[in-house]
Short mmCIF file of C-alpha atoms in Angstrom, two decimals:
data_model
loop_
_atom_site.label_atom_id
_atom_site.label_comp_id
_atom_site.label_asym_id
_atom_site.label_seq_id
_atom_site.Cartn_x
_atom_site.Cartn_y
_atom_site.Cartn_z
CA MET A 1472 -15.10 55.43 -29.24
CA PRO A 1473 -13.80 53.12 -26.46
CA ASN A 1474 -9.93 54.34 -26.29
CA ALA A 1475 -6.49 51.38 -27.85
CA ALA A 1476 -5.13 51.29 -24.59
CA ARG A 1477 -7.77 51.01 -22.66
CA ILE A 1478 -8.81 47.67 -25.09
CA ALA A 1479 -5.60 46.45 -24.44
CA LEU A 1480 -5.59 46.46 -20.67
CA MET A 1481 -9.04 44.40 -21.11
CA VAL A 1482 -7.41 41.58 -23.29
CA ALA A 1483 -4.39 40.91 -21.25
CA LEU A 1484 -6.87 40.78 -17.78
CA GLY A 1485 -8.64 38.30 -19.63
CA LEU A 1486 -5.96 36.30 -21.21
CA ALA A 1487 -3.91 37.08 -17.49
CA LEU A 1488 -6.35 35.23 -15.49
CA PRO A 1489 -7.60 32.40 -16.39
CA ALA A 1490 -4.00 31.72 -16.83
CA ARG A 1491 -3.10 32.98 -13.26
CA ALA A 1492 -5.45 30.81 -11.41
CA SER A 1493 -4.77 27.91 -13.48
CA ALA A 1494 -0.71 28.86 -11.95
CA ASP A 1495 -2.66 28.69 -8.20
CA ASP A 1496 -4.25 24.99 -8.88
CA PRO A 1497 -1.24 23.11 -7.84
CA GLN A 1498 -1.79 20.33 -8.78
CA SER A 1499 -3.25 21.37 -12.61
CA ALA A 1500 0.08 22.64 -13.24
CA MET A 1501 1.56 19.13 -12.11
CA TRP A 1502 0.10 16.40 -12.73
CA PRO A 1503 -2.70 15.54 -16.09
CA GLU A 1504 -6.53 15.30 -15.21
CA VAL A 1505 -6.19 11.49 -15.02
CA TYR A 1506 -3.70 10.10 -12.77
CA GLY A 1507 -2.62 7.09 -10.14
CA GLU A 1508 -1.53 6.89 -6.36
CA PHE A 1509 0.06 4.82 -4.56
CA SER A 1510 0.26 4.86 -0.60
CA ALA A 1511 1.38 2.87 2.70
CA SER A 1512 0.03 3.70 6.37
CA SER A 1513 -0.43 3.09 9.53
CA LEU A 1514 -2.99 2.23 11.31
CA LEU A 1515 -4.44 2.05 15.42
CA ALA A 1516 -8.11 0.30 14.99
CA PHE A 1517 -10.37 1.23 18.20
CA GLY A 1518 -13.66 -1.03 18.03
CA LEU A 1519 -12.95 -3.64 14.72
CA MET A 1520 -11.56 -6.33 17.50
CA PRO A 1521 -11.49 -7.80 20.70
CA VAL A 1522 -9.61 -4.36 22.12
CA ALA A 1523 -7.69 -1.94 20.34
CA GLY A 1524 -5.22 -2.23 17.56
CA LEU A 1525 -1.78 -1.71 15.07
CA GLY A 1526 -1.62 -1.99 12.30
CA LEU A 1527 -0.51 -1.33 8.05
CA SER A 1528 -1.95 0.43 5.47
CA SER A 1529 -1.49 -0.15 1.31
CA ALA A 1530 -3.43 0.98 -1.46
CA ILE A 1531 -3.61 2.45 -4.94
CA ALA A 1532 -6.17 4.62 -6.44
CA LEU A 1533 -7.18 6.00 -9.29
CA ARG A 1534 -7.74 9.83 -8.93
CA TRP A 1535 -9.29 12.67 -10.76
CA PHE A 1536 -9.47 16.21 -10.36
CA GLY A 1537 -12.18 16.03 -7.81
CA GLY A 1538 -12.19 12.71 -7.07
CA SER A 1539 -10.34 9.63 -6.48
CA PHE A 1540 -11.79 5.73 -6.55
CA SER A 1541 -8.92 3.78 -4.30
CA LEU A 1542 -9.12 0.06 -3.13
CA GLU A 1543 -6.83 -0.66 -0.62
CA SER A 1544 -5.12 -4.44 1.94
CA ARG A 1545 -4.95 -3.76 6.05
CA ALA A 1546 -3.78 -6.23 8.48
CA LEU A 1547 -3.55 -5.41 11.73
CA LYS A 1548 -2.88 -6.89 15.28
CA THR A 1549 -4.40 -5.88 18.90
CA LEU A 1550 -2.08 -4.52 20.97
CA SER A 1551 -2.96 -7.94 23.98
CA SER A 1552 -5.20 -10.96 23.73
CA ASN A 1553 -8.56 -10.21 25.06
CA ASP A 1554 -7.23 -13.00 28.30
CA PRO A 1555 -4.17 -12.47 29.96
CA HIS A 1556 -3.71 -15.97 29.87
CA LEU A 1557 -3.52 -16.07 26.24
CA GLY A 1558 -0.16 -16.12 24.73
CA GLU A 1559 -2.26 -14.71 20.81
CA ARG A 1560 -3.50 -11.75 20.14
CA SER A 1561 -6.37 -11.22 17.68
CA THR A 1562 -5.56 -10.45 13.64
CA ALA A 1563 -7.39 -8.80 11.03
CA GLY A 1564 -6.82 -8.94 7.69
CA LEU A 1565 -8.74 -6.89 5.34
CA GLY A 1566 -9.68 -5.25 2.05
CA ALA A 1567 -11.71 -1.38 1.63
CA ALA A 1568 -12.59 0.22 -1.59
CA SER A 1569 -13.51 4.57 -1.31
CA ILE A 1570 -14.68 6.34 -2.99
CA CYS A 1571 -13.56 10.25 -2.36
CA ARG A 1572 -14.69 14.09 -2.69
CA HIS A 1573 -11.01 16.04 -2.75
CA GLU A 1574 -11.07 19.90 -2.79
CA GLN A 1575 -7.58 20.65 -3.30
CA THR A 1576 -5.81 19.51 0.19
CA ILE A 1577 -8.69 18.73 1.51
CA PHE A 1578 -11.18 15.21 0.78
CA LEU A 1579 -13.77 13.45 1.93
CA CYS A 1580 -14.85 9.67 0.71
CA GLN A 1581 -17.14 6.55 1.25
CA VAL A 1582 -15.89 3.62 2.35
CA LEU A 1583 -16.82 -0.46 2.65
CA GLN A 1584 -15.16 -2.53 4.02
CA ILE A 1585 -15.22 -6.40 4.56
CA GLY A 1586 -12.38 -9.03 5.80
CA ALA A 1587 -11.64 -11.18 7.88
CA LEU A 1588 -10.94 -11.53 12.13
CA GLY A 1589 -8.91 -14.13 13.89
CA THR A 1590 -9.77 -14.69 16.96
CA PRO A 1591 -7.15 -17.53 19.85
CA VAL A 1592 -8.76 -19.85 21.06
CA PRO A 1593 -7.59 -22.20 23.13
CA PRO A 1594 -6.87 -25.97 22.11
CA ASP A 1595 -9.11 -27.51 25.41
CA VAL A 1596 -12.20 -25.03 25.17
CA LYS A 1597 -14.67 -25.99 22.37
CA LEU A 1598 -17.13 -23.39 20.46
CA SER A 1599 -20.41 -24.42 21.17
CA GLY A 1600 -21.88 -23.08 18.14
CA PRO A 1601 -19.52 -22.25 14.78
CA HIS A 1602 -17.86 -19.89 14.36
CA SER A 1603 -17.15 -16.89 11.14
CA PRO A 1604 -15.02 -14.79 11.19
CA TRP A 1605 -16.06 -12.34 8.87
CA ILE A 1606 -16.35 -8.99 8.72
CA VAL A 1607 -18.83 -5.90 6.97
CA THR A 1608 -17.89 -2.26 8.19
CA PHE A 1609 -19.41 0.59 5.28
CA GLY A 1610 -18.67 4.16 7.24
CA GLY A 1611 -16.57 7.74 5.80
CA ARG A 1612 -13.04 8.87 6.22
CA GLY A 1613 -12.04 12.74 6.68
CA GLY A 1614 -8.57 13.68 6.36
CA THR A 1615 -6.11 15.79 4.36
CA ASP A 1616 -2.89 15.62 2.34
CA TRP A 1617 1.06 17.81 2.94
CA ARG A 1618 2.91 17.84 -0.26
CA ILE A 1619 6.61 17.46 0.85
CA THR A 1620 7.20 17.40 -2.91
CA ARG A 1621 6.29 16.24 -6.10
CA HIS A 1622 6.12 13.37 -6.28
CA LEU A 1623 5.88 12.57 -2.15
CA HIS A 1624 2.34 14.36 0.23
CA LEU A 1625 1.65 13.91 3.97
CA ARG A 1626 -1.76 12.21 4.61
CA GLY A 1627 -3.42 11.58 7.94
CA PHE A 1628 -7.26 10.90 8.11
CA VAL A 1629 -10.45 9.35 10.51
CA GLU A 1630 -12.43 6.83 9.63
CA LEU A 1631 -16.18 6.20 11.39
CA HIS A 1632 -17.41 2.87 10.82
CA ILE A 1633 -21.02 1.32 11.36
CA ILE A 1634 -20.32 -2.41 11.79
CA PRO A 1635 -24.11 -4.31 10.44
CA MET A 1636 -22.05 -7.52 10.65
CA ARG A 1637 -19.46 -9.03 13.17
CA PRO A 1638 -17.77 -12.28 14.20
CA VAL A 1639 -18.42 -13.57 18.07
CA VAL A 1640 -17.23 -16.14 19.88
CA LYS A 1641 -19.55 -18.72 21.68
CA LEU A 1642 -18.51 -20.56 24.24
CA GLY A 1643 -21.62 -22.73 25.68
CA ASN A 1644 -24.06 -21.06 27.87
CA PHE A 1645 -21.39 -17.25 26.62
CA SER A 1646 -21.27 -15.01 23.49
CA GLN A 1647 -18.83 -12.85 23.01
CA ASP A 1648 -18.46 -10.26 20.51
CA GLN A 1649 -15.33 -9.11 18.39
CA ALA A 1650 -15.71 -6.54 17.44
CA ALA A 1651 -17.89 -3.67 18.56
CA TYR A 1652 -21.78 -1.62 17.12
CA LEU A 1653 -19.29 1.29 16.24
CA ALA A 1654 -15.30 1.82 14.88
CA ALA A 1655 -12.96 4.43 14.37
CA LEU A 1656 -9.51 4.14 12.90
CA ALA A 1657 -6.72 7.06 12.49
CA GLY A 1658 -3.46 6.41 9.91
CA LEU A 1659 -1.67 8.52 8.50
CA GLY A 1660 1.27 7.76 5.55
CA LEU A 1661 2.54 8.85 2.62
CA THR A 1662 1.22 9.29 -0.92
CA VAL A 1663 2.82 8.50 -4.04
CA PRO A 1664 1.49 9.98 -7.54
CA VAL A 1665 2.15 8.19 -9.85
CA ASP A 1666 1.29 9.77 -14.37
CA THR A 1667 -0.29 7.37 -15.53
CA GLU A 1668 0.34 8.58 -19.37
#
């Protein structure tokens, strides 16, 4: 016949282990199954514009355990102009949508990005063909979150993009791509989780 003390110990362990696992997962202890996030980041971009650029982004996300969907707006400006004689620098306004998989503090995402590049052209220069500013990219993002407080996280990420559609400026017989075939972005910012209930 089983020992009563042994049975009591097994029942207690069976109840304590799930509780311990839940306590070890800070997200499950702090937030409901579905919640929102607001974030703002600084960006460093290579390949999206004629030269490297800096920018800012803001995003809103719907987050659930193991996944998220986010919409993001991005504004970028090149560090220098294409031509030293030109005073203005290229700019970009972009929108991005991403679907992410989260594993504790690490995340991986698929990203689709659409926007327009503004390339300054001197008034005395005539373009030899129609100029479309639109750019479309798709790629992946990897990063990590560091918890600062319950309502504030530090987020860092790196993105790699393929650019199948990019602007081209044509001057006479000369044409110049305004973006590379591949682009990279690095971001660092703050994320604020928000309870949606």
